PDB file of C-alpha atoms in Angstrom:
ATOM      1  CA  UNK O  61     170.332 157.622 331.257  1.00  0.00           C
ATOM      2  CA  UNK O  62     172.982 158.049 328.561  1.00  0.00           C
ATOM      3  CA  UNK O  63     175.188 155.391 327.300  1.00  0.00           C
ATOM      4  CA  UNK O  64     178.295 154.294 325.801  1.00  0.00           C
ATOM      5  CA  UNK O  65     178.439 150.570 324.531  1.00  0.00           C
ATOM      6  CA  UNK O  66     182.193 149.399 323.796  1.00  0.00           C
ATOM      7  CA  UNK O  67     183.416 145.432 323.029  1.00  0.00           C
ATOM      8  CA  UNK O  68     184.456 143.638 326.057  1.00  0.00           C
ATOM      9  CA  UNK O  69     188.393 142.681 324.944  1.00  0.00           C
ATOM     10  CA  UNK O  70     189.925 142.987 321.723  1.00  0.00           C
ATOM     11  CA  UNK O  71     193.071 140.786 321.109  1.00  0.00           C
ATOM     12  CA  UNK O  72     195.890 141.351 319.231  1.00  0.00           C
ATOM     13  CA  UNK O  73     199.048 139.815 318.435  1.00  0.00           C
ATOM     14  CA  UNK O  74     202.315 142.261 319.252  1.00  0.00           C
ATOM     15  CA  UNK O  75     202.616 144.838 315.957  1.00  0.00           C
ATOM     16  CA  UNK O  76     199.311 144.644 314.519  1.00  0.00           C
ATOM     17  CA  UNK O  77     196.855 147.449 314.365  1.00  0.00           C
ATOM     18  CA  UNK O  78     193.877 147.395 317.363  1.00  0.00           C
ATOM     19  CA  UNK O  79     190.911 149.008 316.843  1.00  0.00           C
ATOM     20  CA  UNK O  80     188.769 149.725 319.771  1.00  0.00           C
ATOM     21  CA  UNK O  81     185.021 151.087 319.293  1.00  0.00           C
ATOM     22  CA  UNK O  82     182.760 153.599 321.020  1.00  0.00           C
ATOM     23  CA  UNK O  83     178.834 153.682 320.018  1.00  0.00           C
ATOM     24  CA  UNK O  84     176.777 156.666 321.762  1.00  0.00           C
ATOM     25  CA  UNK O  85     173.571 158.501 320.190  1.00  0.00           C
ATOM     26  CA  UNK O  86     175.125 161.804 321.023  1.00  0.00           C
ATOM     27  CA  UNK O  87     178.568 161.307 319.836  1.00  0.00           C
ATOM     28  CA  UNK O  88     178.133 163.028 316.494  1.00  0.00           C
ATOM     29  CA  UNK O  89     177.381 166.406 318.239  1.00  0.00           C
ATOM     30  CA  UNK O  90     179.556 165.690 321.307  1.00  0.00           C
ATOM     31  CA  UNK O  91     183.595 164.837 321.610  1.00  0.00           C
ATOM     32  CA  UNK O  92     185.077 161.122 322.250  1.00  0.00           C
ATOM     33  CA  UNK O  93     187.662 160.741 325.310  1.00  0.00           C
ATOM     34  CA  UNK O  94     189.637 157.893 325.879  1.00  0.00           C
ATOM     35  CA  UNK O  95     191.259 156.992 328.752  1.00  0.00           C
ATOM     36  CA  UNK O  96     193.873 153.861 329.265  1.00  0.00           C
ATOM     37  CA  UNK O  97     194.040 152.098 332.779  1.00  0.00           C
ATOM     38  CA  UNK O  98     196.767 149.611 333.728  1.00  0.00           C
ATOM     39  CA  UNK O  99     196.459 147.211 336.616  1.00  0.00           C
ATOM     40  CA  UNK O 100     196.066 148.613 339.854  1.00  0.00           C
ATOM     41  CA  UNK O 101     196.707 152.513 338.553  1.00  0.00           C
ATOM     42  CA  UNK O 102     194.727 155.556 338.082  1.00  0.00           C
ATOM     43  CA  UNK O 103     193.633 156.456 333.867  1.00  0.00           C
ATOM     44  CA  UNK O 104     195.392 158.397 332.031  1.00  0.00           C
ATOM     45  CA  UNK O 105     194.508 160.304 328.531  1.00  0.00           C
ATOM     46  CA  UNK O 106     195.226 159.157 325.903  1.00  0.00           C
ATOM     47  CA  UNK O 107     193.107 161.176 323.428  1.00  0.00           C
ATOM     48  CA  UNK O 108     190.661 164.424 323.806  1.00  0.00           C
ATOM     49  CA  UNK O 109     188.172 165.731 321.544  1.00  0.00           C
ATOM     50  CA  UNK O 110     188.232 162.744 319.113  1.00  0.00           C
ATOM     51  CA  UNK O 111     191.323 162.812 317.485  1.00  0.00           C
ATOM     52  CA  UNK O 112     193.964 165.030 319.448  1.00  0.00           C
ATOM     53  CA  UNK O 113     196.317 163.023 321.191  1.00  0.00           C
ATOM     54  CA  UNK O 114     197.647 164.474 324.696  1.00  0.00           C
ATOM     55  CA  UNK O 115     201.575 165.224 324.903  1.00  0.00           C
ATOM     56  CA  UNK O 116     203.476 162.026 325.616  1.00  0.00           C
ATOM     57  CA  UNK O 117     201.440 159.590 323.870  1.00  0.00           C
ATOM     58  CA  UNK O 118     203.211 157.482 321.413  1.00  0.00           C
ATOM     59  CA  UNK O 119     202.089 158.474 317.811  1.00  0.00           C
ATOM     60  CA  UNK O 120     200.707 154.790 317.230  1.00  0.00           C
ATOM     61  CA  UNK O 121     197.632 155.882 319.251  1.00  0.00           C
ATOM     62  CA  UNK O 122     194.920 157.919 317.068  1.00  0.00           C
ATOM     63  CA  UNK O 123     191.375 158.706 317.129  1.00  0.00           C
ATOM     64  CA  UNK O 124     188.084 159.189 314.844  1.00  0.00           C
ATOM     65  CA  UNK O 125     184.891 159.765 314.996  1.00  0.00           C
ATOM     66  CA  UNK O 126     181.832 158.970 312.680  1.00  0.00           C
ATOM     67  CA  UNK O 127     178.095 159.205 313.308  1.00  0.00           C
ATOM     68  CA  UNK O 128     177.555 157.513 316.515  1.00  0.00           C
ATOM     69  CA  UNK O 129     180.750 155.550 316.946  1.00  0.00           C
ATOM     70  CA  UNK O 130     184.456 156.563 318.445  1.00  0.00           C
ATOM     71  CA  UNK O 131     187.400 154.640 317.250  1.00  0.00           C
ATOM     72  CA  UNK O 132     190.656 154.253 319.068  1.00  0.00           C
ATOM     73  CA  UNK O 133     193.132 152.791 316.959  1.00  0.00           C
ATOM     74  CA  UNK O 134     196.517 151.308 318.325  1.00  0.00           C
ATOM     75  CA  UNK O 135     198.734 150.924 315.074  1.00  0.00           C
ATOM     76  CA  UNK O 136     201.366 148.523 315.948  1.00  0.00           C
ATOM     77  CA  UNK O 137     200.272 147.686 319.159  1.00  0.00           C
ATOM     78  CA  UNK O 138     202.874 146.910 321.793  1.00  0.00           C
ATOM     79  CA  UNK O 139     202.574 144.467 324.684  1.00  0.00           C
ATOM     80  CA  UNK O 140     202.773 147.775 326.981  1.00  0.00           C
ATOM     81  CA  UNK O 141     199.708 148.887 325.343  1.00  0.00           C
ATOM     82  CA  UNK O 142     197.624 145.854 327.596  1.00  0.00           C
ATOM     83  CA  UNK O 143     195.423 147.823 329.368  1.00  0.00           C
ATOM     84  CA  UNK O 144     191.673 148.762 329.818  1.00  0.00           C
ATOM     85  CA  UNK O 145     190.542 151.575 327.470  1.00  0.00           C
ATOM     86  CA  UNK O 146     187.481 153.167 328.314  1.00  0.00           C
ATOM     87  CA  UNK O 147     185.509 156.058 326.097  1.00  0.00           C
ATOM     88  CA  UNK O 148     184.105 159.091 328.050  1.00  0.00           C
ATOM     89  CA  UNK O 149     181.716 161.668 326.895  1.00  0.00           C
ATOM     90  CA  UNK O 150     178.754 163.956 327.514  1.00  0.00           C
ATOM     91  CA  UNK O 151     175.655 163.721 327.219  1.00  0.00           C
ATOM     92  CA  UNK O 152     173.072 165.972 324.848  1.00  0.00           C
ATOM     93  CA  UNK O 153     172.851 168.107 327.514  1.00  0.00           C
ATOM     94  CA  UNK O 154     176.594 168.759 328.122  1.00  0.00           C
ATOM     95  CA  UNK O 155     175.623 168.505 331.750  1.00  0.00           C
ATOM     96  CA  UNK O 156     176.134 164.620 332.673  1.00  0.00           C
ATOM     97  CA  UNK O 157     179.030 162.799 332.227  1.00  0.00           C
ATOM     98  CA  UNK O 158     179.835 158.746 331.259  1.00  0.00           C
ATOM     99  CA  UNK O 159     182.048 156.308 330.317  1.00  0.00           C
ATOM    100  CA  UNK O 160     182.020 153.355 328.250  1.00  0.00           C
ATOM    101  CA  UNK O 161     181.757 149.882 329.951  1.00  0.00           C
ATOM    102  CA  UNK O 162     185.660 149.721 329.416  1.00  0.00           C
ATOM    103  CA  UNK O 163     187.415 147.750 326.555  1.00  0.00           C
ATOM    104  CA  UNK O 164     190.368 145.059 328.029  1.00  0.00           C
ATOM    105  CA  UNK O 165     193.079 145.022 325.179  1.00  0.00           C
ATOM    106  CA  UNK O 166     195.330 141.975 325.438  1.00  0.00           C
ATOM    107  CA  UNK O 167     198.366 142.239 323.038  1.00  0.00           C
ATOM    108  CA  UNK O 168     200.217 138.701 323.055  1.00  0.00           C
TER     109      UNK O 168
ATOM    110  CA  UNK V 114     204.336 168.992 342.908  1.00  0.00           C
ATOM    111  CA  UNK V 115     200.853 168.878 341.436  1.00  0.00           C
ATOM    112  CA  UNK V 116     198.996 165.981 342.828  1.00  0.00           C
ATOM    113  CA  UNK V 117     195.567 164.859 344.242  1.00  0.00           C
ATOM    114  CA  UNK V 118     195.679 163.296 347.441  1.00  0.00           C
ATOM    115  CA  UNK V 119     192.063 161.901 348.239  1.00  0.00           C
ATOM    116  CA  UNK V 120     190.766 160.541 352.272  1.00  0.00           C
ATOM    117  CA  UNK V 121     187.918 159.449 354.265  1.00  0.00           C
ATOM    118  CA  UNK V 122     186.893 155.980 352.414  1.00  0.00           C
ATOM    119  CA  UNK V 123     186.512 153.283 354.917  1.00  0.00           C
ATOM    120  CA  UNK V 124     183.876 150.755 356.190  1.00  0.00           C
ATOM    121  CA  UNK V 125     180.211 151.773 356.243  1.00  0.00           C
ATOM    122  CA  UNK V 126     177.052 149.903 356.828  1.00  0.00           C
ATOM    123  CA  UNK V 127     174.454 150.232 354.718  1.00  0.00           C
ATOM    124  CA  UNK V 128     172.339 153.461 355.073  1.00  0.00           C
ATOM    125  CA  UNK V 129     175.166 155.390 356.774  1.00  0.00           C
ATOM    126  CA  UNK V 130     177.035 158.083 355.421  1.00  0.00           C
ATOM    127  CA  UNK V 131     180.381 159.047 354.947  1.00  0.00           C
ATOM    128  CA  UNK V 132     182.587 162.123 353.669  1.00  0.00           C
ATOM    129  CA  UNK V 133     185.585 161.665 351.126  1.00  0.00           C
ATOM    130  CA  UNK V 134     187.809 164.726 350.517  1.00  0.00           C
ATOM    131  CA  UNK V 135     190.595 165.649 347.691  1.00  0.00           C
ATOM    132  CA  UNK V 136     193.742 167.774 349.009  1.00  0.00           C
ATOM    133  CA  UNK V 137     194.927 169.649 345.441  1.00  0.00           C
ATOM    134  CA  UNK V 138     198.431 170.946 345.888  1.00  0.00           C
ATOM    135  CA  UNK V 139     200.650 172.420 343.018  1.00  0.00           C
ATOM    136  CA  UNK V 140     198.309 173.980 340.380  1.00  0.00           C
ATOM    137  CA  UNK V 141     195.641 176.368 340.456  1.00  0.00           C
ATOM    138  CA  UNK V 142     193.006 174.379 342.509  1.00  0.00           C
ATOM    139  CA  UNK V 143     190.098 177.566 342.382  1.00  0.00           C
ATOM    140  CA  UNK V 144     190.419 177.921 338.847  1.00  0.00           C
ATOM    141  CA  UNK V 145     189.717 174.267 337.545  1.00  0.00           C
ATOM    142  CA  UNK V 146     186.142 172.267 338.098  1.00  0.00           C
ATOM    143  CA  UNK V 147     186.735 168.686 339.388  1.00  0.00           C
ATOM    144  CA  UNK V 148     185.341 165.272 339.277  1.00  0.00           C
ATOM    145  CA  UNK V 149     184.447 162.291 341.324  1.00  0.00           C
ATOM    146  CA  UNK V 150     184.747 158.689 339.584  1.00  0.00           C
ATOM    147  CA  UNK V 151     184.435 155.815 340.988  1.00  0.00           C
ATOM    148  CA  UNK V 152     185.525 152.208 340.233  1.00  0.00           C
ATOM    149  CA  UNK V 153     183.884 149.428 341.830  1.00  0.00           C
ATOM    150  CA  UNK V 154     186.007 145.890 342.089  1.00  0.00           C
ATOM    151  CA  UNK V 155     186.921 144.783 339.387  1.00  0.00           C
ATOM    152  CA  UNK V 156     184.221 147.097 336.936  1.00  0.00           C
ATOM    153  CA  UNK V 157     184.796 149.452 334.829  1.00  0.00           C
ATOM    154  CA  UNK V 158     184.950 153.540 335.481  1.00  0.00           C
ATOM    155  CA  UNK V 159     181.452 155.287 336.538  1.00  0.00           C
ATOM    156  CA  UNK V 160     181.236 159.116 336.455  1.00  0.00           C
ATOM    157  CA  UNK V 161     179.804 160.319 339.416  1.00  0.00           C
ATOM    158  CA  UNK V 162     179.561 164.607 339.870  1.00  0.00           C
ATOM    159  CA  UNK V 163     181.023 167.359 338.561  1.00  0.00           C
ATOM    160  CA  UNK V 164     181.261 170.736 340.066  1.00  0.00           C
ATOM    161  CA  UNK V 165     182.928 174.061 338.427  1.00  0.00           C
ATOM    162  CA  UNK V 166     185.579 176.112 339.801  1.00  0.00           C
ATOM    163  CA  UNK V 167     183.582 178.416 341.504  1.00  0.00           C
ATOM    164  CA  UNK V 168     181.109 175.913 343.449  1.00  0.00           C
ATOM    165  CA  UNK V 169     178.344 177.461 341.592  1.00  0.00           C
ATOM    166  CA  UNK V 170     177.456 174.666 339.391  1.00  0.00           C
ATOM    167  CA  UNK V 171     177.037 171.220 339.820  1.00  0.00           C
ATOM    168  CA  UNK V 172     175.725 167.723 338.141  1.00  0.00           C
ATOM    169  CA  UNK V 173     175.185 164.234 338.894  1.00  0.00           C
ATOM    170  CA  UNK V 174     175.025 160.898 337.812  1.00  0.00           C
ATOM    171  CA  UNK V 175     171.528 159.440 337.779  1.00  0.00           C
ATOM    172  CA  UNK V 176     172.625 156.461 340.370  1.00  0.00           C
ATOM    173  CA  UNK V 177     173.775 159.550 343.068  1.00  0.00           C
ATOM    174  CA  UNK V 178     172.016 162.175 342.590  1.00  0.00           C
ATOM    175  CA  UNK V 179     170.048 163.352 346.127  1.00  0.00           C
ATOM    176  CA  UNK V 180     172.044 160.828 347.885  1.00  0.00           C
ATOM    177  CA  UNK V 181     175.419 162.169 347.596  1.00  0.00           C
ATOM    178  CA  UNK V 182     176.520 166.247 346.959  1.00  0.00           C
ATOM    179  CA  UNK V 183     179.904 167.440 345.545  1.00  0.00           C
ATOM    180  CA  UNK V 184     181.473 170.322 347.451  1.00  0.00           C
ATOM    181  CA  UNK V 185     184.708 172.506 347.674  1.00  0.00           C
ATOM    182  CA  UNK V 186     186.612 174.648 349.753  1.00  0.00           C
ATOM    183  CA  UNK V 187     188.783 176.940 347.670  1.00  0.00           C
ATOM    184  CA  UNK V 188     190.211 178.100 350.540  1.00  0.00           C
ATOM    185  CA  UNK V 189     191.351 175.296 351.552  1.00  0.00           C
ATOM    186  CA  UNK V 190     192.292 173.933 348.163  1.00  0.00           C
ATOM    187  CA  UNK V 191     189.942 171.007 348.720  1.00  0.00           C
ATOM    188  CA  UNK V 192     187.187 168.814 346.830  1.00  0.00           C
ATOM    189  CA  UNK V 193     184.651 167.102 348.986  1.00  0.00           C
ATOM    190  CA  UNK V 194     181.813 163.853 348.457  1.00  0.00           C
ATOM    191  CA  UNK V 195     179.135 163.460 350.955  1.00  0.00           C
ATOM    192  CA  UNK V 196     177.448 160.393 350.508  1.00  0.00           C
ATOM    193  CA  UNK V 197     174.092 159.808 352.359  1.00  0.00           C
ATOM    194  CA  UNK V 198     171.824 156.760 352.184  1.00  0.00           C
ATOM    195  CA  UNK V 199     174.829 154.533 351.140  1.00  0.00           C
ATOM    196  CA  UNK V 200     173.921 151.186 349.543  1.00  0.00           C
ATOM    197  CA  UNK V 201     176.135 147.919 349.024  1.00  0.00           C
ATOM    198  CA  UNK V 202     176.301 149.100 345.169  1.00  0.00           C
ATOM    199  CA  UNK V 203     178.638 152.173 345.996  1.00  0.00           C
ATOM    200  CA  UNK V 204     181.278 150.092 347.292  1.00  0.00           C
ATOM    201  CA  UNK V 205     184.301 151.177 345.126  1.00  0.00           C
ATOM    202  CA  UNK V 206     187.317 152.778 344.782  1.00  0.00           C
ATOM    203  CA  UNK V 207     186.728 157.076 344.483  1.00  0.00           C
ATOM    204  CA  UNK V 208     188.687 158.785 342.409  1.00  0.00           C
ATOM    205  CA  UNK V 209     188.964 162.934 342.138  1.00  0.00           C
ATOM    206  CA  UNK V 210     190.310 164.357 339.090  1.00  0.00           C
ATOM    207  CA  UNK V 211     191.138 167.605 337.837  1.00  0.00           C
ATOM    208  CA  UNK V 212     188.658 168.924 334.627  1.00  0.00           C
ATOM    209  CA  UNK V 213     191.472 170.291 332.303  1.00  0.00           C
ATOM    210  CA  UNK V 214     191.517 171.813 328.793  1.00  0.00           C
ATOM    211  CA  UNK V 215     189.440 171.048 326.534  1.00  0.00           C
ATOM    212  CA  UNK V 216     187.285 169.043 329.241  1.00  0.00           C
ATOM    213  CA  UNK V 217     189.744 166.582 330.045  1.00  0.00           C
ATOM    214  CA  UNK V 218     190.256 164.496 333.009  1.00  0.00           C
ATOM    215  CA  UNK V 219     194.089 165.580 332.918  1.00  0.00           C
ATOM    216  CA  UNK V 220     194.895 164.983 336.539  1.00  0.00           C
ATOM    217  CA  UNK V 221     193.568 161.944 338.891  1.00  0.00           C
ATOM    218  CA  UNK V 222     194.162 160.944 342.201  1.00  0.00           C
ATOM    219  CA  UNK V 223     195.055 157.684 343.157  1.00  0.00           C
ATOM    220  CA  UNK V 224     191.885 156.988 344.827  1.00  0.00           C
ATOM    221  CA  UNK V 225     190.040 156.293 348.383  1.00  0.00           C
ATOM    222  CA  UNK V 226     188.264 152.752 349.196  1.00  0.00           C
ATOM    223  CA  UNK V 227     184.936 152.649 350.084  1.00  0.00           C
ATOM    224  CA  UNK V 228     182.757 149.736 351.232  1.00  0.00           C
ATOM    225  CA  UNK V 229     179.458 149.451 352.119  1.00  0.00           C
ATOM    226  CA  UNK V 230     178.657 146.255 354.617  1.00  0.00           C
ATOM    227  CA  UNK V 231     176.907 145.489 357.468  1.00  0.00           C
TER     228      UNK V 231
END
């Protein structure tokens, strides 16, 4: 079955730029998701088809996309930014659905 | 208010089955597909089905599929999961969520436990 491979935890000190990766052999022909999960809550987007961020995301989240990885890029992260961020995609087939194993960003 | 309102998780032993349901209120519900995704303790998020707005179509995630079978009731404004055959590897919490624009999750519940012990 398809999969996305993201790092475990990325760590970054408050106002410095946190780059979070996606890998996925279909990801040049198919759209990156990411999603951001505090503690104890449901996700929420925070960007769709690569680069477009949702309404009511804070500009210092962005997106790309080259070959077979996904970047999310926090630029000046803040310590409300701690959270698990987790890819999501398709597979060739458009037909099944994954996400990443989940990236824990710790901003201290 | 637009919400999803999810039900039915509880204790199961292993092999039983179980039922989990998704009340939509304040959008659209027959004109959107949905998802189930599921989050066991202290993992990360696992897609599990999809269906479309119509009930016509569905998928599944390799790990569920013949065991469990995404449903609705537009009707009733209602997703369903029945899960046969469960195993102590489903335990987790199951989320519904709302297949926007674009193929976004733009909507989610705030989940239903499930746990699978004898």
């Amino acid at each position: 079955s398809y999969e996305l491979t993201q790092p475990p935890s990325v760590s970054v000190s408050p106002g410095q730029t946190a780059r979070i990766t996606c890998s996925g052999d279909a990801l040049p022909k198919k759209y990156a998701y990411w999603y951001q999960q505090k503690s104890g809550q449901a996700p929420v987007l925070v960007m769709y088809e690569d680069t477009k961020r949702p309404s009511g995301i804070p500009e210092r989240f962005s997106g790309s996309s080259s070959g077979t990885m996904a970047t999310l890029t926090i630029s000046g992260a803040q310590v409300e930014d701690e959270a698990d961020y987790y890819c999501y995609s398709a597979d060739s087939s458009g037909n099944q659905r994954v996400f990443g194993g989940g990236t824990k960003l710790t901003v201290l | 208010q637009v919400q999803l309102v999810e039900s039915g998780g509880g204790v199961v032993q292993p092999g039983r089955s179980l039922r989990l349901s998704c009340a939509a209120s304040g959008f659209s519900f027959s004109t959107f597909g949905m998802h189930w995704v599921r989050q066991a303790p202290g993992k990360g998020l696992e897609w599990v089905a999809v269906i479309s707005f119509d009930g016509n179509n569905m998928y599944y995630a390799d790990s569920v599929r013949g065991r469990f079978t995404i449903s609705r009731d537009n009707s009733r404004n209602t997703l369903f999961l029945q899960m046969i055959s469960l195993r102590a590897d489903d335990t987790a919490v199951y989320y519904c969520a709302k297949l926007g624009e674009r193929d976004t999750l733009d909507m989610w519940g705030q989940g239903t436990m499930v746990t699978v012990s004898s």
